[in-house]
Short mmCIF file of C-alpha atoms in Angstrom, two decimals:
data_model
loop_
_atom_site.label_atom_id
_atom_site.label_comp_id
_atom_site.label_asym_id
_atom_site.label_seq_id
_atom_site.Cartn_x
_atom_site.Cartn_y
_atom_site.Cartn_z
CA MET A 1 110.23 142.67 124.02
CA GLU A 2 108.01 139.89 125.49
CA ILE A 3 107.78 136.59 124.47
CA PHE A 4 103.78 135.94 124.13
CA GLU A 5 103.39 139.10 122.82
CA PRO A 6 103.52 138.38 119.67
CA THR A 7 101.00 141.31 117.27
CA ARG A 8 103.26 143.29 119.64
CA ALA A 9 106.72 141.96 117.84
CA ALA A 10 105.83 142.15 114.56
CA ALA A 11 104.38 145.72 115.02
CA GLU A 12 107.82 146.09 115.43
CA LEU A 13 109.55 144.24 113.12
CA VAL A 14 107.69 145.86 110.65
CA GLN A 15 108.65 149.16 112.25
CA ALA A 16 112.05 148.47 112.30
CA GLN A 17 112.57 146.77 108.55
CA HIS A 18 109.91 148.38 106.34
CA PRO A 19 109.17 151.87 108.03
CA ASP A 20 107.39 153.01 105.29
CA ALA A 21 104.71 150.46 104.18
CA LEU A 22 100.92 150.08 103.24
CA ALA A 23 100.11 147.57 104.93
CA ALA A 24 100.72 144.52 107.24
CA PHE A 25 99.41 141.64 108.23
CA LEU A 26 100.23 139.19 110.84
CA GLY A 27 98.88 136.03 110.54
CA GLY A 28 99.72 131.03 110.99
CA SER A 29 99.90 130.06 114.60
CA ALA A 30 100.66 132.85 116.55
CA VAL A 31 97.52 134.57 116.37
CA THR A 32 95.54 131.29 116.83
CA ALA A 33 94.87 129.41 120.42
CA ARG A 34 97.48 126.68 118.82
CA ARG A 35 100.60 129.10 119.23
CA THR A 36 103.56 127.27 120.71
CA PRO A 37 106.84 128.42 121.51
CA TYR A 38 107.59 127.54 118.54
CA SER A 39 105.58 129.13 116.55
CA ASP A 40 107.16 131.51 114.23
CA LEU A 41 105.83 135.34 112.88
CA ASP A 42 103.66 134.94 109.99
CA VAL A 43 104.80 138.64 108.61
CA VAL A 44 103.28 139.79 105.07
CA VAL A 45 103.95 143.29 103.87
CA VAL A 46 102.77 144.87 101.11
CA LEU A 47 104.51 148.24 99.45
CA ALA A 48 103.93 150.86 97.81
CA GLY A 49 104.96 150.61 94.03
CA GLU A 50 107.23 148.32 92.13
CA GLN A 51 108.46 145.21 94.35
CA GLU A 52 110.13 142.76 94.05
CA PRO A 53 108.10 140.32 95.96
CA SER A 54 110.68 138.59 98.48
CA ARG A 55 110.61 135.48 101.19
CA SER A 56 113.42 135.89 104.22
CA SER A 57 113.80 134.04 107.89
CA LEU A 58 114.88 135.63 109.99
CA ARG A 59 115.02 135.83 113.96
CA PHE A 60 113.44 139.53 115.49
CA GLY A 61 113.87 139.38 119.83
CA ALA A 62 113.31 136.25 121.02
CA TRP A 63 111.30 135.58 118.25
CA PRO A 64 111.78 133.77 114.80
CA ALA A 65 109.88 135.32 111.46
CA GLU A 66 109.25 134.97 108.09
CA VAL A 67 108.71 137.85 106.50
CA TYR A 68 106.47 137.40 103.28
CA VAL A 69 107.70 140.98 100.86
CA HIS A 70 105.09 142.33 98.45
CA SER A 71 103.41 145.24 96.38
CA GLU A 72 100.04 145.03 95.68
CA ALA A 73 100.40 143.92 92.35
CA SER A 74 102.72 140.75 93.13
CA TRP A 75 100.35 140.14 96.03
CA TRP A 76 97.37 139.64 93.47
CA TRP A 77 99.94 137.86 91.20
CA PHE A 78 100.84 135.18 93.49
CA VAL A 79 96.93 135.09 94.85
CA ARG A 80 95.86 134.30 91.28
CA ARG A 81 98.60 131.36 90.68
CA GLU A 82 98.23 129.66 93.99
CA ILE A 83 94.29 129.78 93.97
CA PRO A 84 94.45 126.70 91.16
CA GLN A 85 96.53 124.39 93.32
CA ARG A 86 94.18 124.90 96.35
CA SER A 87 96.24 125.79 98.39
CA SER A 88 97.04 129.51 99.42
CA PRO A 89 98.97 130.12 101.87
CA LEU A 90 99.34 134.45 101.80
CA LEU A 91 94.82 133.75 101.19
CA SER A 92 94.91 132.46 104.79
CA MET A 93 98.07 134.21 105.92
CA CYS A 94 96.10 138.20 105.52
CA ALA A 95 92.04 136.72 105.46
CA ASP A 96 92.21 135.46 109.44
CA GLY A 97 95.33 137.39 110.47
CA VAL A 98 95.54 140.39 111.96
CA VAL A 99 96.11 143.46 110.14
CA ILE A 100 98.74 145.19 112.15
CA VAL A 101 99.80 147.78 109.73
CA ASP A 102 97.13 149.58 107.34
CA ARG A 103 98.46 153.01 105.76
CA ASP A 104 96.46 154.46 103.68
CA GLY A 105 93.50 151.55 103.71
CA THR A 106 95.00 148.67 102.04
CA GLY A 107 95.13 146.59 104.28
CA ALA A 108 91.56 146.58 105.38
CA ARG A 109 91.25 145.98 101.04
CA LEU A 110 93.46 143.77 101.23
CA GLN A 111 92.49 141.59 104.24
CA ASP A 112 88.43 142.31 102.20
CA SER A 113 88.64 140.64 99.26
CA ALA A 114 91.19 137.82 100.87
CA ARG A 115 87.70 136.96 103.54
CA GLU A 116 85.94 136.57 100.62
CA LEU A 117 87.84 134.15 98.03
CA MET A 118 88.57 132.42 101.49
CA VAL A 119 85.04 131.63 101.51
CA ALA A 120 84.52 131.36 97.98
CA GLY A 121 86.49 128.72 97.67
CA PRO A 122 89.19 126.42 95.49
CA PRO A 123 88.63 126.17 92.45
CA GLU A 124 85.84 122.67 92.04
CA VAL A 125 87.56 119.88 92.21
CA THR A 126 86.89 117.59 88.79
CA ALA A 127 85.73 113.48 88.18
CA GLY A 128 88.72 113.55 87.12
CA GLU A 129 91.43 114.74 89.16
CA LEU A 130 89.37 112.32 92.33
CA GLU A 131 89.77 109.39 89.59
CA ASP A 132 93.49 110.31 89.43
CA ARG A 133 93.43 110.36 93.33
CA ARG A 134 91.60 107.59 93.69
CA TYR A 135 93.49 105.72 91.28
CA ALA A 136 96.49 106.62 93.60
CA LEU A 137 95.64 105.74 97.01
CA THR A 138 94.44 101.91 95.41
CA ASP A 139 98.20 101.41 94.51
CA LEU A 140 99.39 102.14 96.76
CA LEU A 141 97.36 100.23 98.94
CA ASP A 142 98.61 96.98 95.94
CA ASP A 143 101.68 98.38 97.48
CA LEU A 144 101.32 97.94 101.40
CA ALA A 145 99.41 94.63 101.30
CA GLY A 146 102.64 93.27 99.27
CA CYS A 147 105.26 95.63 102.05
CA THR A 148 107.70 93.37 103.90
CA HIS A 149 110.28 95.23 104.35
CA VAL A 150 109.90 98.26 107.24
CA GLY A 151 111.87 101.18 105.68
CA GLU A 152 109.60 100.88 102.38
CA ARG A 153 106.85 100.30 104.70
CA LEU A 154 107.04 103.58 106.45
CA PHE A 155 106.53 105.68 103.03
CA ILE A 156 104.41 103.98 102.18
CA THR A 157 102.04 105.06 104.64
CA THR A 158 102.86 107.76 105.37
CA GLU A 159 102.47 108.66 101.68
CA ILE A 160 99.11 107.25 102.44
CA ALA A 161 97.88 109.26 105.22
CA ARG A 162 98.97 112.24 103.36
CA ARG A 163 97.34 111.43 99.60
CA LEU A 164 93.90 110.66 102.25
CA GLY A 165 93.46 114.12 104.48
CA GLU A 166 93.98 115.63 101.16
CA PHE A 167 90.87 113.88 99.42
CA VAL A 168 88.84 113.98 102.82
CA LEU A 169 89.20 117.91 102.10
CA LEU A 170 89.18 117.52 97.77
CA ARG A 171 85.58 115.51 98.29
CA THR A 172 84.35 118.28 99.88
CA GLY A 173 85.52 121.11 97.73
CA ALA A 174 87.53 122.39 101.34
CA TRP A 175 91.11 124.11 100.92
CA LEU A 176 93.23 122.47 100.74
CA GLY A 177 96.80 122.52 103.37
CA GLY A 178 100.29 121.05 103.96
CA GLY A 179 101.95 119.85 107.05
CA LYS A 180 99.94 121.27 110.18
CA TRP A 181 97.34 122.82 108.85
CA LEU A 182 96.54 119.05 106.35
CA ALA A 183 95.57 117.99 109.84
CA ARG A 184 94.21 121.51 110.73
CA ARG A 185 91.77 121.48 108.01
CA ALA A 186 90.60 118.34 107.25
CA ASP A 187 89.57 118.02 110.87
CA GLU A 188 87.31 120.78 110.69
CA VAL A 189 84.91 118.97 107.53
CA ARG A 190 85.59 116.56 109.58
CA PRO A 191 86.14 116.25 113.15
CA GLY A 192 88.04 114.02 113.85
CA PHE A 193 90.30 112.05 111.03
CA SER A 194 93.33 113.58 111.74
CA ALA A 195 93.85 111.82 115.59
CA GLU A 196 91.74 108.28 113.60
CA LEU A 197 93.83 108.78 110.83
CA GLU A 198 97.29 109.06 113.28
CA ALA A 199 95.62 106.00 115.06
CA VAL A 200 95.39 104.01 112.12
CA THR A 201 98.65 105.19 110.79
CA ARG A 202 100.86 104.04 114.22
CA GLU A 203 99.43 101.05 113.71
CA ALA A 204 99.68 100.32 110.33
CA LEU A 205 103.67 101.36 110.91
CA GLU A 206 103.59 98.28 113.07
CA GLY A 207 102.52 95.97 110.34
CA ARG A 208 98.99 95.94 111.18
CA THR A 209 97.34 97.68 107.77
CA SER A 210 93.44 96.45 108.63
CA GLY A 211 92.45 99.71 110.27
CA LEU A 212 94.48 102.44 107.73
CA VAL A 213 93.08 100.50 104.66
CA ALA A 214 89.66 100.69 105.96
CA LEU A 215 89.69 104.30 106.93
CA VAL A 216 90.51 104.42 103.47
CA ASP A 217 88.39 102.75 102.12
CA GLU A 218 85.60 103.85 103.74
CA VAL A 219 86.28 107.70 102.68
CA LEU A 220 86.56 106.36 99.50
CA ALA A 221 83.59 105.27 98.98
CA PRO A 222 81.56 107.66 98.28
CA SER A 223 83.16 108.76 95.50
CA GLY A 224 83.17 104.81 93.29
CA GLY A 225 85.60 103.23 96.02
CA ARG A 226 88.51 102.62 94.35
CA LEU A 227 89.77 101.89 91.22
CA TRP A 228 92.69 100.37 88.49
CA GLU A 229 91.21 98.41 86.38
CA GLY A 230 89.87 100.71 83.92
CA TYR A 231 91.68 103.45 84.56
CA ARG A 232 93.77 104.96 81.69
CA ARG A 233 95.08 108.83 81.18
CA SER A 234 96.94 109.85 77.45
CA GLY A 235 97.99 112.83 76.48
CA TYR A 236 100.64 115.12 77.78
CA PRO A 237 100.67 116.00 81.02
CA GLY A 238 100.08 120.18 81.65
CA SER A 239 98.50 122.94 79.12
CA ALA A 240 101.36 121.60 75.94
CA PRO A 241 103.30 119.24 74.46
CA PRO A 242 107.40 119.53 74.28
CA ALA A 243 108.96 120.61 72.07
CA SER A 244 109.67 117.89 69.12
CA HIS A 245 113.05 117.32 69.31
CA ALA A 246 115.55 113.76 68.38
CA GLY A 247 116.25 113.32 70.99
CA PRO A 248 117.62 113.87 74.69
#
């Protein structure tokens, strides 16, 4: 098996483990120009009938692989669960990936649905959500201004960087992402942002925080800038209050 043939390797994996698959997709970095020797095979498999969804990590030949097994019903259940979170790895893998098995048209149909949903975008962010995010970043900037402990500065700074990347995406109505996908998606809506953020974050880790503070202020400005005084939230988080009880 050739290490530089991820599509072939993924197809062989599906044939070996799920020869009755109705559809299968190869997604993730392995099918992009950003593939590295450490990229794994992100494989989504769709089986017929009632299938309990599962995720497994394994090695297939020279390739590390993550295999996500679904029925069509569980595929839709996960997609509908992920969309409100504004981040759906399953949608992304199927929309942007390669169909490697399509026994009866299920693969093409699900990929068309995934692409339509990705283009439609995540739910619109509310004014209240943006206020929550502005408040959190403002509070972190205050923590950073008063920080004298190198370990605390590490976590404050990296938390600011993560939240700022997410704010860029939320403000523009883009899908969120984690890890490398946060950087890639932020760069899609603001080219060069991840490199810009990396440079000022590196400075902040060394105690020179002015660049990071200026970037946060620039990103927040179109949404009203920093928010702390006057911010208020009430009620229980989530959709319903906890059950009443007398003690813990």
